[in-house]
Amino acid sequence: MSIYSFLVAVRSDGQQLMSDTGETTSHLMGMFYRTLRIVDNGIKPLYVFDGAPPKLKSGELAKRFARKNEASEQHEEAKETGTAEEVEKFSRRTVRVTREHNEECRRLLRLMGIPFIVAPTEAEAQCAVLARAGKVYAAASEDMDTLTFDSPILLRHLTFSEQRKEPIQEIHLDKTLEGLNMDRKQFIDLCILLGCDYLDPVPKIGPNTALKLIRDHGTLEKVVEFIESDPKKKYAIPEDWPYQDARELFLHPDVRSADDPECDFKWEAPDVEGLVQFLVNEKGFNEDRVRSAAQKLQKNVKTAQQSRLEGFFKAIPKTEDQKKDLKRKHEEKVADAKKKKKEDAKTKKETKAKAHLNS
DNA sequence: ACTCTGGCTCAAGACGCT
DNA sequence: GCCTCTTGAGCCAGAGT
DNA sequence: AGCGTCC
């Protein structure tokens, strides 16, 4: 996901950054400096790449594919008749992450000495397993599904950029369940009803209604039964709506077990000359910048071992206003009952163990 | 009057100098 | 054999209560 | 904080 956002956001004059041979470098630029920042803040990141999507997702993926093609057409059209702004707008929408982008990011991580794993399927699910097993301190992702996959802690907006808008959020699954007064099974059912990648949403059921339905009926089985037997026909379950399959994916996703040898991660010193070869010689990065970045990495490999444990995050108490605000939105609706802890970005942070990043 | 959903649009990263 | 997945927030209209 | 630049 972050590769995607780098491709969309890292631009100049409406174009992605490129080497002199015309190859895109936006993803490397984004990866390199963000990872550097993270390491510089005492965190030892582990990246997780998405594997093959589960079959249940193919319907959704087909839709996205269609949308992407549509955007490409609009892009072509804009190039003929539209303004420069329109061309740029549609250009962003046509962005696709390729195998090459992925492989270059992995090569970059290897040279930086940062470990990664390619998940059998969903990266979020793999993140959750590793966090659950204590291989990492938390799973970092923008996706709430990470909690549904049973990660004990989710970090959102884990970036240490100076001009970051959103504060880092640390969300604990146990507190969330406590706040909702639900067990994990109900939470999974709630998330499915709320709308997940695997199933179409149920029309007219938004966050509030979803929460109420699960509260009133306890399980999705009962909710579906209620909806179908409702004489007023207020809601309609979509034709093809295999919620049991979705639930099964959340409960038993295809993941690499944490004790698998592949999950024996190591954080190593950067290969400075390799980085120079790759980023400077091949991609045209500025050599001084790359070398000083590599130096920072090297320094942190040493100091990171002797983890200085200070308070990692500083909690900011929620005001009543903020609570009200949260009532609105859907993910946040969940997050609301969920007790989230907002973190102050400006304070320096340390991880106890290792923070865990999702690609 | 209030609540809720759904449709719409937009913007999206990080650095370093001033 | 192709093809590596957009997403969230803010705003507003309109239906439902 | 704003803004040009990174490649």
Tab-separated table of C-alpha atoms (C1' of nucleotides) in Angstrom:
chain	number	residue	atom	x	y	z
A	1	MET	CA	0.000	0.000	0.000
A	2	SER	CA	2.722	2.429	0.769
A	3	ILE	CA	4.402	1.685	-2.542
A	4	TYR	CA	1.196	2.752	-4.164
A	5	SER	CA	0.998	5.984	-2.238
A	6	PHE	CA	4.580	6.853	-3.067
A	7	LEU	CA	3.883	6.370	-6.731
A	8	VAL	CA	0.869	8.618	-6.450
A	9	ALA	CA	2.367	11.294	-4.267
A	10	VAL	CA	6.045	11.576	-5.062
A	11	ARG	CA	5.918	13.725	-8.142
A	12	SER	CA	7.290	16.780	-9.768
A	13	ASP	CA	5.626	18.653	-12.603
A	14	GLY	CA	2.896	16.062	-12.632
A	15	GLN	CA	5.363	13.302	-13.295
A	16	GLN	CA	6.893	10.650	-11.135
A	17	LEU	CA	10.543	11.075	-10.315
A	18	MET	CA	12.699	9.209	-12.807
A	19	SER	CA	16.250	8.133	-13.425
A	20	ASP	CA	17.896	9.468	-16.562
A	21	THR	CA	16.927	6.256	-18.314
A	22	GLY	CA	13.295	7.031	-17.666
A	23	GLU	CA	12.638	4.505	-14.892
A	24	THR	CA	10.391	5.563	-12.054
A	25	THR	CA	12.150	6.175	-8.756
A	26	SER	CA	9.285	7.570	-6.664
A	27	HIS	CA	8.763	4.332	-4.782
A	28	LEU	CA	12.453	4.076	-3.902
A	29	MET	CA	12.615	7.694	-2.842
A	30	GLY	CA	9.631	7.224	-0.559
A	31	MET	CA	10.728	3.887	0.848
A	32	PHE	CA	14.298	4.945	1.424
A	33	TYR	CA	13.691	8.131	3.337
A	34	ARG	CA	10.680	6.981	5.284
A	35	THR	CA	12.482	3.845	6.413
A	36	LEU	CA	15.503	5.901	7.306
A	37	ARG	CA	13.362	8.112	9.490
A	38	ILE	CA	11.781	5.168	11.219
A	39	VAL	CA	15.129	3.581	11.977
A	40	ASP	CA	16.477	6.918	13.119
A	41	ASN	CA	13.708	7.031	15.687
A	42	GLY	CA	14.918	3.819	17.242
A	43	ILE	CA	12.463	1.497	15.578
A	44	LYS	CA	13.495	-1.733	13.938
A	45	PRO	CA	11.009	-2.192	11.151
A	46	LEU	CA	10.037	-5.430	9.494
A	47	TYR	CA	8.263	-5.118	6.169
A	48	VAL	CA	5.515	-7.463	5.066
A	49	PHE	CA	4.621	-7.722	1.383
A	50	ASP	CA	1.302	-8.875	0.110
A	51	GLY	CA	1.131	-12.316	-1.444
A	52	ALA	CA	-1.560	-13.673	-3.709
A	53	PRO	CA	-4.978	-12.376	-2.786
A	54	PRO	CA	-7.476	-14.907	-1.446
A	55	LYS	CA	-10.048	-16.169	-3.939
A	56	LEU	CA	-12.861	-14.533	-2.103
A	57	LYS	CA	-11.362	-11.216	-3.043
A	58	SER	CA	-11.342	-11.801	-6.776
A	59	GLY	CA	-14.733	-10.195	-7.278
A	60	GLU	CA	-13.600	-7.036	-5.600
A	61	LEU	CA	-10.318	-7.066	-7.452
A	62	ALA	CA	-12.129	-7.397	-10.753
A	63	LYS	CA	-14.063	-4.251	-9.954
A	64	ARG	CA	-10.925	-2.372	-9.123
A	65	PHE	CA	-9.351	-3.583	-12.324
A	66	ALA	CA	-12.306	-2.274	-14.287
A	67	ARG	CA	-12.101	1.066	-12.531
A	68	LYS	CA	-8.434	1.256	-13.329
A	69	ASN	CA	-9.085	0.654	-17.004
A	70	GLU	CA	-11.725	3.313	-16.966
A	71	ALA	CA	-9.270	5.742	-15.462
A	72	SER	CA	-6.774	4.897	-18.183
A	73	GLU	CA	-9.310	5.790	-20.828
A	74	GLN	CA	-10.101	9.043	-19.128
A	75	HIS	CA	-6.420	9.699	-18.899
A	76	GLU	CA	-5.975	9.183	-22.636
A	77	GLU	CA	-8.912	11.400	-23.348
A	78	ALA	CA	-7.604	14.117	-21.077
A	79	LYS	CA	-4.285	14.037	-22.863
A	80	GLU	CA	-6.132	14.812	-26.079
A	81	THR	CA	-8.637	17.370	-24.979
A	82	GLY	CA	-8.222	18.141	-21.277
A	83	THR	CA	-6.276	20.653	-19.286
A	84	ALA	CA	-2.935	19.880	-17.693
A	85	GLU	CA	-4.615	19.531	-14.324
A	86	GLU	CA	-7.008	16.946	-15.643
A	87	VAL	CA	-4.233	14.968	-17.221
A	88	GLU	CA	-2.379	14.918	-13.949
A	89	LYS	CA	-5.465	13.965	-12.001
A	90	PHE	CA	-6.216	10.977	-14.158
A	91	SER	CA	-2.584	10.067	-14.334
A	92	ARG	CA	-2.606	9.511	-10.596
A	93	ARG	CA	-5.610	7.292	-10.865
A	94	THR	CA	-3.979	5.035	-13.393
A	95	VAL	CA	-1.052	4.233	-11.148
A	96	ARG	CA	-0.330	0.547	-10.901
A	97	VAL	CA	2.158	-1.146	-8.676
A	98	THR	CA	4.186	-3.579	-10.740
A	99	ARG	CA	6.296	-6.582	-9.971
A	100	GLU	CA	9.338	-4.470	-10.721
A	101	HIS	CA	8.382	-1.845	-8.166
A	102	ASN	CA	8.017	-4.575	-5.576
A	103	GLU	CA	11.282	-6.202	-6.441
A	104	GLU	CA	13.161	-2.933	-6.390
A	105	CYS	CA	11.762	-2.164	-2.959
A	106	ARG	CA	12.922	-5.544	-1.711
A	107	ARG	CA	16.340	-5.009	-3.175
A	108	LEU	CA	16.486	-1.659	-1.424
A	109	LEU	CA	15.528	-3.200	1.907
A	110	ARG	CA	18.150	-5.925	1.550
A	111	LEU	CA	20.804	-3.298	0.915
A	112	MET	CA	19.591	-1.294	3.884
A	113	GLY	CA	19.796	-4.359	6.128
A	114	ILE	CA	16.074	-4.273	6.845
A	115	PRO	CA	14.271	-7.639	6.968
A	116	PHE	CA	11.044	-8.401	5.158
A	117	ILE	CA	8.739	-11.287	4.469
A	118	VAL	CA	6.376	-11.994	1.617
A	119	ALA	CA	3.060	-13.105	3.069
A	120	PRO	CA	1.361	-16.173	1.579
A	121	THR	CA	-1.746	-14.035	1.096
A	122	GLU	CA	-2.851	-10.935	2.953
A	123	ALA	CA	-0.066	-8.896	4.494
A	124	GLU	CA	-2.359	-7.738	7.297
A	125	ALA	CA	-2.926	-11.314	8.383
A	126	GLN	CA	0.797	-12.019	8.453
A	127	CYS	CA	1.419	-8.836	10.412
A	128	ALA	CA	-1.098	-9.947	12.972
A	129	VAL	CA	0.517	-13.354	13.439
A	130	LEU	CA	3.947	-11.844	13.962
A	131	ALA	CA	2.661	-9.260	16.393
A	132	ARG	CA	0.645	-11.861	18.233
A	133	ALA	CA	3.721	-14.036	18.561
A	134	GLY	CA	5.774	-11.178	19.939
A	135	LYS	CA	8.141	-11.127	16.990
A	136	VAL	CA	7.342	-7.452	16.716
A	137	TYR	CA	5.874	-4.913	19.063
A	138	ALA	CA	2.946	-4.018	16.868
A	139	ALA	CA	1.551	-4.105	13.370
A	140	ALA	CA	1.732	-0.816	11.515
A	141	SER	CA	-0.911	-0.335	8.883
A	142	GLU	CA	-3.662	2.009	7.847
A	143	ASP	CA	-6.029	-0.871	7.607
A	144	MET	CA	-8.356	-1.689	10.478
A	145	ASP	CA	-8.532	-5.252	9.207
A	146	THR	CA	-5.260	-5.770	11.006
A	147	LEU	CA	-7.207	-5.866	14.248
A	148	THR	CA	-9.762	-8.184	12.771
A	149	PHE	CA	-6.882	-10.525	12.001
A	150	ASP	CA	-6.096	-10.488	15.711
A	151	SER	CA	-3.109	-8.221	15.984
A	152	PRO	CA	-2.888	-7.138	19.629
A	153	ILE	CA	-1.681	-3.666	18.703
A	154	LEU	CA	-2.198	-1.598	15.584
A	155	LEU	CA	-0.201	1.508	14.799
A	156	ARG	CA	-1.673	3.922	12.312
A	157	HIS	CA	0.119	6.731	10.570
A	158	LEU	CA	3.527	5.462	11.562
A	159	THR	CA	5.646	8.018	9.839
A	160	PHE	CA	8.092	10.391	11.368
A	161	SER	CA	7.982	13.048	8.766
A	162	GLU	CA	8.072	16.571	10.115
A	163	GLN	CA	5.048	17.743	8.227
A	164	ARG	CA	2.879	14.802	9.069
A	165	LYS	CA	-0.721	15.779	9.527
A	166	GLU	CA	-2.085	12.809	11.409
A	167	PRO	CA	-0.722	11.809	14.784
A	168	ILE	CA	0.433	8.248	15.336
A	169	GLN	CA	-2.361	6.159	16.807
A	170	GLU	CA	-1.796	3.090	18.931
A	171	ILE	CA	-4.873	0.913	19.112
A	172	HIS	CA	-5.051	-2.075	21.404
A	173	LEU	CA	-7.315	-4.930	20.464
A	174	ASP	CA	-8.103	-5.920	24.031
A	175	LYS	CA	-9.135	-2.393	24.944
A	176	THR	CA	-11.161	-2.211	21.793
A	177	LEU	CA	-13.087	-5.359	22.585
A	178	GLU	CA	-13.505	-4.206	26.122
A	179	GLY	CA	-14.868	-0.866	24.969
A	180	LEU	CA	-17.270	-2.528	22.595
A	181	ASN	CA	-18.088	-5.158	25.160
A	182	MET	CA	-17.664	-7.863	22.565
A	183	ASP	CA	-15.648	-10.993	22.072
A	184	ARG	CA	-13.482	-11.487	19.028
A	185	LYS	CA	-16.064	-13.472	17.121
A	186	GLN	CA	-18.580	-10.722	17.434
A	187	PHE	CA	-15.962	-8.195	16.487
A	188	ILE	CA	-15.207	-10.134	13.316
A	189	ASP	CA	-18.900	-10.298	12.508
A	190	LEU	CA	-19.188	-6.586	13.084
A	191	CYS	CA	-16.294	-5.856	10.758
A	192	ILE	CA	-17.798	-8.038	8.046
A	193	LEU	CA	-21.103	-6.246	8.365
A	194	LEU	CA	-19.314	-2.928	8.363
A	195	GLY	CA	-17.973	-3.782	4.956
A	196	CYS	CA	-14.776	-5.660	4.204
A	197	ASP	CA	-12.800	-6.277	1.027
A	198	TYR	CA	-14.274	-9.710	0.616
A	199	LEU	CA	-17.964	-8.957	0.477
A	200	ASP	CA	-20.278	-6.353	-0.941
A	201	PRO	CA	-21.689	-4.029	1.648
A	202	VAL	CA	-25.288	-4.477	2.690
A	203	PRO	CA	-27.239	-1.463	1.403
A	204	LYS	CA	-28.498	0.907	4.056
A	205	ILE	CA	-26.374	-0.633	6.739
A	206	GLY	CA	-23.757	1.806	7.852
A	207	PRO	CA	-21.610	1.851	10.969
A	208	ASN	CA	-24.381	2.676	13.380
A	209	THR	CA	-26.831	0.140	12.110
A	210	ALA	CA	-24.161	-2.546	11.900
A	211	LEU	CA	-23.203	-2.027	15.503
A	212	LYS	CA	-26.805	-2.064	16.606
A	213	LEU	CA	-27.620	-5.222	14.674
A	214	ILE	CA	-24.691	-7.151	16.091
A	215	ARG	CA	-25.512	-5.900	19.559
A	216	ASP	CA	-29.136	-6.888	19.265
A	217	HIS	CA	-28.608	-10.284	17.669
A	218	GLY	CA	-25.174	-11.406	18.692
A	219	THR	CA	-24.021	-13.157	15.546
A	220	LEU	CA	-24.162	-12.672	11.800
A	221	GLU	CA	-26.292	-15.794	11.514
A	222	LYS	CA	-28.914	-14.201	13.683
A	223	VAL	CA	-28.598	-10.858	11.944
A	224	VAL	CA	-29.114	-12.430	8.529
A	225	GLU	CA	-32.013	-14.431	9.864
A	226	PHE	CA	-33.556	-11.288	11.259
A	227	ILE	CA	-33.121	-9.342	8.047
A	228	GLU	CA	-34.600	-12.085	5.916
A	229	SER	CA	-37.558	-12.644	8.176
A	230	ASP	CA	-38.295	-8.972	8.649
A	231	PRO	CA	-41.768	-8.375	7.228
A	232	LYS	CA	-40.916	-4.763	6.541
A	233	LYS	CA	-38.029	-5.828	4.299
A	234	LYS	CA	-35.973	-2.973	5.474
A	235	TYR	CA	-32.629	-4.405	4.448
A	236	ALA	CA	-31.580	-6.794	1.729
A	237	ILE	CA	-28.620	-9.149	1.903
A	238	PRO	CA	-26.833	-9.214	-1.487
A	239	GLU	CA	-27.305	-12.245	-3.727
A	240	ASP	CA	-23.913	-13.731	-3.262
A	241	TRP	CA	-22.843	-13.019	0.270
A	242	PRO	CA	-20.710	-15.833	1.718
A	243	TYR	CA	-20.122	-14.312	5.098
A	244	GLN	CA	-19.014	-17.615	6.577
A	245	ASP	CA	-16.156	-17.700	4.094
A	246	ALA	CA	-15.140	-14.182	5.011
A	247	ARG	CA	-15.258	-15.068	8.661
A	248	GLU	CA	-13.126	-18.120	7.983
A	249	LEU	CA	-10.504	-15.927	6.324
A	250	PHE	CA	-10.289	-13.732	9.384
A	251	LEU	CA	-10.180	-16.671	11.770
A	252	HIS	CA	-7.806	-18.897	9.831
A	253	PRO	CA	-5.928	-16.912	7.209
A	254	ASP	CA	-3.169	-18.484	5.173
A	255	VAL	CA	-0.039	-17.237	6.931
A	256	ARG	CA	3.520	-18.225	7.670
A	257	SER	CA	3.684	-19.428	11.232
A	258	ALA	CA	5.809	-17.248	13.486
A	259	ASP	CA	8.153	-20.118	14.341
A	260	ASP	CA	8.858	-20.787	10.679
A	261	PRO	CA	12.556	-20.308	9.810
A	262	GLU	CA	11.469	-17.609	7.371
A	263	CYS	CA	10.357	-15.591	10.357
A	264	ASP	CA	13.794	-15.552	11.875
A	265	PHE	CA	14.453	-11.931	11.067
A	266	LYS	CA	17.718	-10.094	11.329
A	267	TRP	CA	18.501	-6.412	11.254
A	268	GLU	CA	21.883	-5.925	9.691
A	269	ALA	CA	24.350	-3.239	8.768
A	270	PRO	CA	23.648	-1.566	5.447
A	271	ASP	CA	25.627	-2.447	2.349
A	272	VAL	CA	26.874	1.049	1.684
A	273	GLU	CA	28.556	0.380	-1.637
A	274	GLY	CA	25.581	-1.638	-2.757
A	275	LEU	CA	23.290	1.265	-1.957
A	276	VAL	CA	25.515	3.643	-3.888
A	277	GLN	CA	25.595	1.297	-6.849
A	278	PHE	CA	21.832	0.879	-6.854
A	279	LEU	CA	20.557	4.328	-5.978
A	280	VAL	CA	23.350	6.506	-7.348
A	281	ASN	CA	24.763	4.639	-10.320
A	282	GLU	CA	21.585	2.991	-11.487
A	283	LYS	CA	18.891	5.406	-10.386
A	284	GLY	CA	20.652	8.724	-10.362
A	285	PHE	CA	20.271	9.646	-6.678
A	286	ASN	CA	22.586	12.191	-5.160
A	287	GLU	CA	25.629	10.378	-3.815
A	288	ASP	CA	26.191	12.576	-0.786
A	289	ARG	CA	22.635	12.136	0.367
A	290	VAL	CA	22.755	8.382	-0.070
A	291	ARG	CA	26.047	8.067	1.756
A	292	SER	CA	24.988	10.132	4.722
A	293	ALA	CA	21.739	8.200	4.904
A	294	ALA	CA	23.675	4.942	4.888
A	295	GLN	CA	25.839	6.282	7.660
A	296	LYS	CA	22.791	6.947	9.772
A	297	LEU	CA	21.628	3.402	9.208
A	298	GLN	CA	24.990	2.068	10.248
A	299	LYS	CA	24.965	4.092	13.415
A	300	ASN	CA	21.511	2.911	14.344
A	301	VAL	CA	22.297	-0.752	13.906
A	302	LYS	CA	24.668	-0.408	16.810
A	303	THR	CA	22.606	1.739	19.124
A	304	ALA	CA	19.310	0.033	18.384
A	305	GLN	CA	20.550	-3.167	19.961
A	306	GLN	CA	20.809	-1.578	23.370
A	307	SER	CA	17.266	-0.344	23.258
A	308	ARG	CA	16.881	2.750	25.330
A	309	LEU	CA	13.512	2.224	26.790
A	310	GLU	CA	11.785	5.403	27.417
A	311	GLY	CA	8.096	5.951	27.190
A	312	PHE	CA	7.515	5.165	23.590
A	313	PHE	CA	4.357	7.042	23.102
A	314	LYS	CA	2.866	9.821	25.073
A	315	ALA	CA	-0.862	9.580	25.361
A	316	ILE	CA	-2.959	12.627	24.867
A	317	PRO	CA	-6.193	12.612	26.789
A	318	LYS	CA	-9.273	12.759	24.666
A	319	THR	CA	-11.544	15.716	24.958
A	320	GLU	CA	-15.290	15.396	24.852
A	321	ASP	CA	-15.240	17.167	21.530
A	322	GLN	CA	-12.959	14.604	20.027
A	323	LYS	CA	-15.151	11.827	21.288
A	324	LYS	CA	-18.180	13.407	19.693
A	325	ASP	CA	-16.282	13.797	16.509
A	326	LEU	CA	-15.467	10.150	16.402
A	327	LYS	CA	-19.051	9.134	16.635
A	328	ARG	CA	-19.461	10.069	13.047
A	329	LYS	CA	-17.339	7.843	11.088
A	330	HIS	CA	-17.344	4.274	10.366
A	331	GLU	CA	-13.863	3.015	10.997
A	332	GLU	CA	-13.630	5.608	13.629
A	333	LYS	CA	-16.919	4.602	15.049
A	334	VAL	CA	-15.296	1.323	15.737
A	335	ALA	CA	-12.193	3.002	16.913
A	336	ASP	CA	-14.205	5.181	19.193
A	337	ALA	CA	-15.690	2.564	21.414
A	338	LYS	CA	-12.331	1.167	20.940
A	339	LYS	CA	-10.325	3.454	23.037
A	340	LYS	CA	-7.657	4.679	20.890
A	341	LYS	CA	-4.633	6.309	22.118
A	342	LYS	CA	-3.411	9.263	20.275
A	343	GLU	CA	0.231	9.829	20.190
A	344	ASP	CA	2.208	12.953	19.956
A	345	ALA	CA	4.273	13.015	16.876
A	346	LYS	CA	6.720	15.621	17.988
A	347	THR	CA	8.081	13.705	20.922
A	348	LYS	CA	10.893	11.335	20.308
A	349	LYS	CA	9.948	7.747	20.389
A	350	GLU	CA	11.452	4.435	21.163
A	351	THR	CA	10.171	0.961	20.630
A	352	LYS	CA	10.661	-1.619	23.251
A	353	ALA	CA	11.050	-4.357	20.816
A	354	LYS	CA	10.588	-3.931	17.166
A	355	ALA	CA	7.998	-2.065	15.316
A	356	HIS	CA	6.500	-3.756	12.421
A	357	LEU	CA	5.632	-2.216	9.122
A	358	ASN	CA	3.320	-3.318	6.482
A	359	SER	CA	4.313	-2.570	2.959
B	1	DA	C1'	-35.321	18.311	14.450
B	2	DC	C1'	-32.351	14.712	14.326
B	3	DT	C1'	-29.996	10.530	12.584
B	4	DC	C1'	-28.072	7.966	9.179
B	5	DT	C1'	-26.585	6.553	4.656
B	6	DG	C1'	-24.692	7.298	0.250
B	7	DG	C1'	-22.720	9.948	-3.311
B	8	DC	C1'	-19.469	13.298	-4.410
B	9	DT	C1'	-14.678	15.367	-4.647
B	10	DC	C1'	-10.048	15.824	-3.474
B	11	DA	C1'	-5.574	14.804	-2.113
B	12	DA	C1'	-1.990	11.816	-1.309
B	13	DG	C1'	5.933	11.865	0.451
B	14	DA	C1'	10.161	13.721	2.306
B	15	DC	C1'	13.982	17.120	2.379
B	16	DG	C1'	16.097	21.474	3.252
B	17	DC	C1'	16.505	26.281	2.723
B	18	DT	C1'	14.435	30.660	3.786
C	1	DG	C1'	-1.598	-15.657	-19.337
C	2	DC	C1'	-2.818	-11.770	-17.650
C	3	DC	C1'	-2.808	-8.318	-13.458
C	4	DT	C1'	0.247	-7.349	-8.326
C	5	DC	C1'	-5.102	-4.234	-4.380
C	6	DT	C1'	-6.726	2.471	-3.566
C	7	DT	C1'	-8.234	5.027	0.471
C	8	DG	C1'	-9.911	8.462	3.773
C	9	DA	C1'	-11.826	12.678	4.836
C	10	DG	C1'	-14.896	16.352	4.285
C	11	DC	C1'	-19.158	17.948	2.614
C	12	DC	C1'	-23.919	17.672	1.426
C	13	DA	C1'	-28.338	16.027	-0.131
C	14	DG	C1'	-32.030	13.233	0.843
C	15	DA	C1'	-34.612	9.600	3.060
C	16	DG	C1'	-36.077	7.834	7.249
C	17	DT	C1'	-37.318	8.436	12.266
D	1	DA	C1'	5.368	27.524	7.821
D	2	DG	C1'	5.950	27.944	2.951
D	3	DC	C1'	7.919	26.359	-1.075
D	4	DG	C1'	11.110	24.650	-4.551
D	5	DT	C1'	13.368	20.330	-5.248
D	6	DC	C1'	14.430	15.435	-5.093
D	7	DC	C1'	15.122	11.907	-9.814
